[in-house]
Amino acid sequence: MRKKECIALILAGGQGSRLGVLTKKVAKPAVNFGGKYRIIDFPLSNCTNSNIDTVGVLTQYQPLELNSYIGSGQPWDLDRSFGGVYLLPPYMKAEAGTWYKGTANAIYQNMNFIQMFNPDYVLILSGDHIYKMNYAKMVDFHIENNADATISCIKVPWDQASRFGIMKTDKTLRITEFFEKPKNPVSNMASMGVYVFKWEVLKEYLIKDEEDPRSSNDFGKNVIPTMLHDGKRMFAYNFKGYWKDVGTVYSLWEANMELLHKKPGMNLFDRSWRIYSKNAIQPPHYTADGAVIKDSMITEGSVIYGKVKNSVISSGVKIGKNTVIEDSVLFPSVVVEDNCVIKKAIIGERSVVRQNSRIGVEDMIEGQIPSKMCSDGIVLIGSDIVVKSGSDIAKNVMVE
Amino acid sequence: MKDALGIIFAEGTDTGFGSLTSKRSLAAVPIASRYRIIDFILSSMVNSGITNVGIITQRNYKSLMDHVGTGKEWDLNRKIGGLLLIPPTPSRDIIGSDKVDLLDLAGALGFLERSPQKYVVLSKSHLICNLNFTDAFEKHVNSNAIVTILYQELEPEGEISGLKNRYFLTTDENDKITQIKAYTSTNESNKISLDIYIINKDFLIYLIRDGLASGERGSLSEVFARRVEHMKMIGYVARDFVARIDSIKTFYQANMVILQKEIREKLFFEPGRIYTKVKDEAPSKYMKSAVVKNSLIADGCVIDGYVENSIIFRGVKVVKGARVTNSIIMQGSEIQENATLEHVILDKEVIIRQDIRLTGQKSYLVLIDKGAIV
């Protein structure tokens, strides 16, 4: 029987509620990033570059845009006759059908899909992170250790450790303890939510986990601790490099800004590890006489007449005369008319800022309540919004 | 336009382009920061609803093959129809000419006969345009014409240079063509043929077969000129922007004219988009010392120098202190510190070392070969 050594499953069902209005209409993995990408381009491109050509994408919330974005998988070279990319939403089965209850349940519900490829190893990924990683190296490490499970981990600052799954290992990197989001972390080795399992072993544990009515069917909370308790061979794979959770408005803004550093943590210009994305079919960008652009990224289809400083400008964006854009992220097809000032803002797709508007310049006046989603002065404007001419939108405001 | 197939003649021009066409056909010459010349006519056909396109090649078609691939960027990777590259007619290669000769079309006979469509839209590849053929096609079908020739009206004071080898049409009040004539100094018509034809397929097949049997030769304009009195041929005026590339000078002009807002907005967006091979470059990065004026810049560039009135292709580096004005810099080239380029065309992957100064004139451009290190 034809088989695949290793297939990947991307958990792309997260609601991303901390991204506020950005995930009102799209799933978190479909949120725009870095001018011409979406978050899911990173795990998908990592798979392609790691020679993993069979990828299941598990979707749940607001799947329409994500589904149409991924399509046949052609931009990632994942349009294959055996393998390729598959979109796996929850579905009705003969007896009943349910939403994905947890990360482990999502995989459980797709066991038939995995079985189709009869793999030796299954790679579980999340669709929420910005990073470049060679999964093939991690699978090799898994095979060398004859491991049942391998968890990729990264050192995080101690004060953030309690947000992650934290592990302790012995000298051979075999995991001895694992705590999901501990109050008092014993280490700062955090799980990145990237796992390799022996498929036979994982299958057994998924079935067992599903039979346990008390389980919340989650990898970090249930499956991993149970396997460890049973003495399975579990190893930690140390990842060194840029890895960013873009789960909040601030972290999404920060990750975009980090691309503009002189030596960015994430080098998008590396020809040996390209990040692929669906092409927007736009002409080259045009920079007019009188435009001033510094420390910024500009992509195809944009037309710039104004001043752009330290900002990420996506495809098809138009920036008018005498307009100043600073420390901001403009999503595709945003239009900013003449004489505007925009500071530290994220502006959603196709929104229009009419002339003489000021965004993110003034502090809030007393009595105004800042958005729960925004912090550090960031203004968040949703997609398809029209900001009337002469508007003044204060810092920490979310417009939907 | 399901009932029309497309034929693009990718001429293997051998003169007038210097090293730009020494290793590639004119159709595959890079233009406008991220395109190849053929992208415009090919996208025009696709946007008009043509889903079956044959490209007739001449010499040096490796680069063109690499560019169009399976046709997926144009949605032409189809089971029914799609894109077909037609290798050159063997005996033809030696003769060498950029006219669409009857004999060149012989290689497409099988393609024409096999295809279910009844009409053919035929063009050369060297037109920078964004056309929709739907209206011309409907007029062709409704008028029961055998051939429709698309033409443009020359401005009275329009330039005379470059009119040699061009054909002019004379039409009556019903757009019926009464005469097709090569340009002479006594030329009276202002209707200049674009060499884009809509032809009844059976007639085209007949012409090719008859030409092979009788030895009739010549460009399609010549072949049609001989028959215009006996057959219904009509003219169709195209009022869109069309730039014709037949020399380095017109190539340079076509690039520069795209810097004009009105032309850019029409050429890239109306009536359809222009497709090209995707390269998956990152967005371009502007650094601290970047100064860019009136320029088109593709993705994957790192700009830290001065760029004015220029066309910058994908993956170009302009280092701090470098100056590029009125120039065309093709993919992957690098301009190092304090180098100065003016009226220069750099082919792909050229490196200009620091402090080098290259100055051309508008009328005499400096052209640097692919991969050169200056």
PDB file of C-alpha atoms in Angstrom, chain B residues 154-271:
ATOM      1  CA  LEU B 154      -2.673  57.704 -35.888  1.00  0.00           C
ATOM      2  CA  GLU B 155      -2.633  61.264 -34.632  1.00  0.00           C
ATOM      3  CA  PRO B 156      -2.115  63.588 -37.646  1.00  0.00           C
ATOM      4  CA  GLU B 157       1.185  64.816 -36.226  1.00  0.00           C
ATOM      5  CA  GLY B 158       2.138  61.374 -34.919  1.00  0.00           C
ATOM      6  CA  GLU B 159       5.714  60.295 -35.304  1.00  0.00           C
ATOM      7  CA  ILE B 160       6.758  58.869 -38.612  1.00  0.00           C
ATOM      8  CA  SER B 161       9.674  56.783 -37.403  1.00  0.00           C
ATOM      9  CA  GLY B 162       8.866  53.160 -36.842  1.00  0.00           C
ATOM     10  CA  LEU B 163       6.193  53.169 -39.527  1.00  0.00           C
ATOM     11  CA  LYS B 164       8.367  51.276 -41.957  1.00  0.00           C
ATOM     12  CA  ASN B 165       7.027  47.740 -42.388  1.00  0.00           C
ATOM     13  CA  ARG B 166       3.686  48.819 -40.925  1.00  0.00           C
ATOM     14  CA  TYR B 167       0.437  48.302 -42.790  1.00  0.00           C
ATOM     15  CA  PHE B 168      -2.355  50.825 -43.210  1.00  0.00           C
ATOM     16  CA  LEU B 169      -6.008  50.086 -43.864  1.00  0.00           C
ATOM     17  CA  THR B 170      -8.540  51.923 -45.961  1.00  0.00           C
ATOM     18  CA  THR B 171     -12.138  51.226 -44.992  1.00  0.00           C
ATOM     19  CA  ASP B 172     -15.550  52.226 -46.314  1.00  0.00           C
ATOM     20  CA  GLU B 173     -18.400  53.612 -44.185  1.00  0.00           C
ATOM     21  CA  ASN B 174     -19.359  50.080 -43.056  1.00  0.00           C
ATOM     22  CA  ASP B 175     -15.857  49.343 -41.780  1.00  0.00           C
ATOM     23  CA  LYS B 176     -15.244  47.059 -44.740  1.00  0.00           C
ATOM     24  CA  ILE B 177     -11.578  47.111 -45.621  1.00  0.00           C
ATOM     25  CA  THR B 178     -11.005  48.180 -49.219  1.00  0.00           C
ATOM     26  CA  GLN B 179      -7.238  48.307 -49.201  1.00  0.00           C
ATOM     27  CA  ILE B 180      -4.288  47.047 -47.106  1.00  0.00           C
ATOM     28  CA  LYS B 181      -1.045  48.810 -47.946  1.00  0.00           C
ATOM     29  CA  ALA B 182       2.460  48.903 -46.551  1.00  0.00           C
ATOM     30  CA  TYR B 183       3.601  52.342 -45.389  1.00  0.00           C
ATOM     31  CA  THR B 184       5.052  54.631 -48.025  1.00  0.00           C
ATOM     32  CA  SER B 185       5.914  58.295 -47.880  1.00  0.00           C
ATOM     33  CA  THR B 186       2.707  59.050 -49.768  1.00  0.00           C
ATOM     34  CA  ASN B 187       0.601  57.143 -47.259  1.00  0.00           C
ATOM     35  CA  GLU B 188      -2.915  58.576 -46.994  1.00  0.00           C
ATOM     36  CA  SER B 189      -4.683  56.433 -44.427  1.00  0.00           C
ATOM     37  CA  ASN B 190      -4.334  57.041 -40.687  1.00  0.00           C
ATOM     38  CA  LYS B 191      -5.572  53.556 -39.814  1.00  0.00           C
ATOM     39  CA  ILE B 192      -2.537  51.591 -38.740  1.00  0.00           C
ATOM     40  CA  SER B 193      -2.924  47.845 -38.358  1.00  0.00           C
ATOM     41  CA  LEU B 194      -2.118  46.345 -34.945  1.00  0.00           C
ATOM     42  CA  ASP B 195      -1.489  43.009 -36.653  1.00  0.00           C
ATOM     43  CA  ILE B 196      -4.149  41.515 -34.408  1.00  0.00           C
ATOM     44  CA  TYR B 197      -6.585  39.443 -36.468  1.00  0.00           C
ATOM     45  CA  ILE B 198      -9.829  37.638 -35.875  1.00  0.00           C
ATOM     46  CA  ILE B 199     -10.046  34.978 -38.564  1.00  0.00           C
ATOM     47  CA  ASN B 200     -12.483  32.229 -39.417  1.00  0.00           C
ATOM     48  CA  LYS B 201     -10.536  29.114 -38.571  1.00  0.00           C
ATOM     49  CA  ASP B 202     -11.457  27.192 -41.717  1.00  0.00           C
ATOM     50  CA  PHE B 203     -10.190  30.060 -43.835  1.00  0.00           C
ATOM     51  CA  LEU B 204      -6.897  30.180 -41.930  1.00  0.00           C
ATOM     52  CA  ILE B 205      -6.443  26.430 -42.347  1.00  0.00           C
ATOM     53  CA  TYR B 206      -7.176  26.810 -46.057  1.00  0.00           C
ATOM     54  CA  LEU B 207      -4.605  29.623 -46.364  1.00  0.00           C
ATOM     55  CA  ILE B 208      -1.897  27.586 -44.665  1.00  0.00           C
ATOM     56  CA  ARG B 209      -2.584  24.458 -46.716  1.00  0.00           C
ATOM     57  CA  ASP B 210      -2.825  26.433 -49.923  1.00  0.00           C
ATOM     58  CA  GLY B 211       0.382  28.279 -49.061  1.00  0.00           C
ATOM     59  CA  LEU B 212       2.215  25.018 -48.424  1.00  0.00           C
ATOM     60  CA  ALA B 213       0.985  23.606 -51.750  1.00  0.00           C
ATOM     61  CA  SER B 214       1.382  26.656 -53.952  1.00  0.00           C
ATOM     62  CA  GLY B 215       4.470  28.105 -52.302  1.00  0.00           C
ATOM     63  CA  GLU B 216       2.721  31.363 -51.469  1.00  0.00           C
ATOM     64  CA  ARG B 217       4.719  33.217 -48.890  1.00  0.00           C
ATOM     65  CA  GLY B 218       4.559  36.439 -46.981  1.00  0.00           C
ATOM     66  CA  SER B 219       3.247  37.944 -43.787  1.00  0.00           C
ATOM     67  CA  LEU B 220      -0.451  37.714 -43.029  1.00  0.00           C
ATOM     68  CA  SER B 221      -0.808  41.398 -43.906  1.00  0.00           C
ATOM     69  CA  GLU B 222       0.580  40.655 -47.346  1.00  0.00           C
ATOM     70  CA  VAL B 223      -1.556  37.552 -47.753  1.00  0.00           C
ATOM     71  CA  PHE B 224      -4.692  39.464 -46.769  1.00  0.00           C
ATOM     72  CA  ALA B 225      -3.762  42.443 -48.951  1.00  0.00           C
ATOM     73  CA  ARG B 226      -3.776  40.158 -51.983  1.00  0.00           C
ATOM     74  CA  ARG B 227      -7.297  38.995 -51.218  1.00  0.00           C
ATOM     75  CA  VAL B 228      -8.961  42.049 -49.731  1.00  0.00           C
ATOM     76  CA  GLU B 229     -10.878  42.919 -52.892  1.00  0.00           C
ATOM     77  CA  HIS B 230     -12.541  39.539 -53.119  1.00  0.00           C
ATOM     78  CA  MET B 231     -13.386  38.900 -49.494  1.00  0.00           C
ATOM     79  CA  LYS B 232     -15.192  40.537 -46.662  1.00  0.00           C
ATOM     80  CA  MET B 233     -12.576  41.859 -44.273  1.00  0.00           C
ATOM     81  CA  ILE B 234     -13.537  44.479 -41.733  1.00  0.00           C
ATOM     82  CA  GLY B 235     -11.587  46.888 -39.574  1.00  0.00           C
ATOM     83  CA  TYR B 236     -12.096  47.377 -35.852  1.00  0.00           C
ATOM     84  CA  VAL B 237     -10.655  50.410 -34.138  1.00  0.00           C
ATOM     85  CA  ALA B 238      -9.008  49.815 -30.745  1.00  0.00           C
ATOM     86  CA  ARG B 239      -8.896  53.021 -28.728  1.00  0.00           C
ATOM     87  CA  ASP B 240      -6.970  51.563 -25.807  1.00  0.00           C
ATOM     88  CA  PHE B 241      -3.348  52.231 -24.974  1.00  0.00           C
ATOM     89  CA  VAL B 242      -1.065  50.035 -27.054  1.00  0.00           C
ATOM     90  CA  ALA B 243       2.720  50.286 -27.081  1.00  0.00           C
ATOM     91  CA  ARG B 244       4.531  48.370 -29.769  1.00  0.00           C
ATOM     92  CA  ILE B 245       8.002  47.103 -28.969  1.00  0.00           C
ATOM     93  CA  ASP B 246      10.234  46.875 -31.998  1.00  0.00           C
ATOM     94  CA  SER B 247      13.540  48.312 -30.809  1.00  0.00           C
ATOM     95  CA  ILE B 248      15.499  49.071 -27.657  1.00  0.00           C
ATOM     96  CA  LYS B 249      14.209  52.618 -27.910  1.00  0.00           C
ATOM     97  CA  THR B 250      10.534  51.639 -27.994  1.00  0.00           C
ATOM     98  CA  PHE B 251      11.214  49.088 -25.253  1.00  0.00           C
ATOM     99  CA  TYR B 252      12.617  51.846 -23.042  1.00  0.00           C
ATOM    100  CA  GLN B 253       9.758  54.207 -23.891  1.00  0.00           C
ATOM    101  CA  ALA B 254       7.137  51.563 -23.109  1.00  0.00           C
ATOM    102  CA  ASN B 255       8.646  51.063 -19.656  1.00  0.00           C
ATOM    103  CA  MET B 256       8.834  54.774 -18.925  1.00  0.00           C
ATOM    104  CA  VAL B 257       5.342  55.613 -20.125  1.00  0.00           C
ATOM    105  CA  ILE B 258       3.958  53.276 -17.434  1.00  0.00           C
ATOM    106  CA  LEU B 259       5.151  55.773 -14.822  1.00  0.00           C
ATOM    107  CA  GLN B 260       2.236  57.948 -15.946  1.00  0.00           C
ATOM    108  CA  LYS B 261      -0.726  57.475 -13.628  1.00  0.00           C
ATOM    109  CA  GLU B 262      -3.466  57.325 -16.297  1.00  0.00           C
ATOM    110  CA  ILE B 263      -1.629  54.770 -18.390  1.00  0.00           C
ATOM    111  CA  ARG B 264      -0.656  52.663 -15.380  1.00  0.00           C
ATOM    112  CA  GLU B 265      -4.183  52.501 -14.027  1.00  0.00           C
ATOM    113  CA  LYS B 266      -5.583  51.462 -17.405  1.00  0.00           C
ATOM    114  CA  LEU B 267      -2.820  49.066 -18.363  1.00  0.00           C
ATOM    115  CA  PHE B 268      -2.830  47.060 -15.140  1.00  0.00           C
ATOM    116  CA  PHE B 269      -6.491  47.142 -14.122  1.00  0.00           C
ATOM    117  CA  GLU B 270      -8.822  47.773 -17.066  1.00  0.00           C
ATOM    118  CA  PRO B 271     -10.495  45.808 -18.493  1.00  0.00           C
TER     119      PRO B 271
END
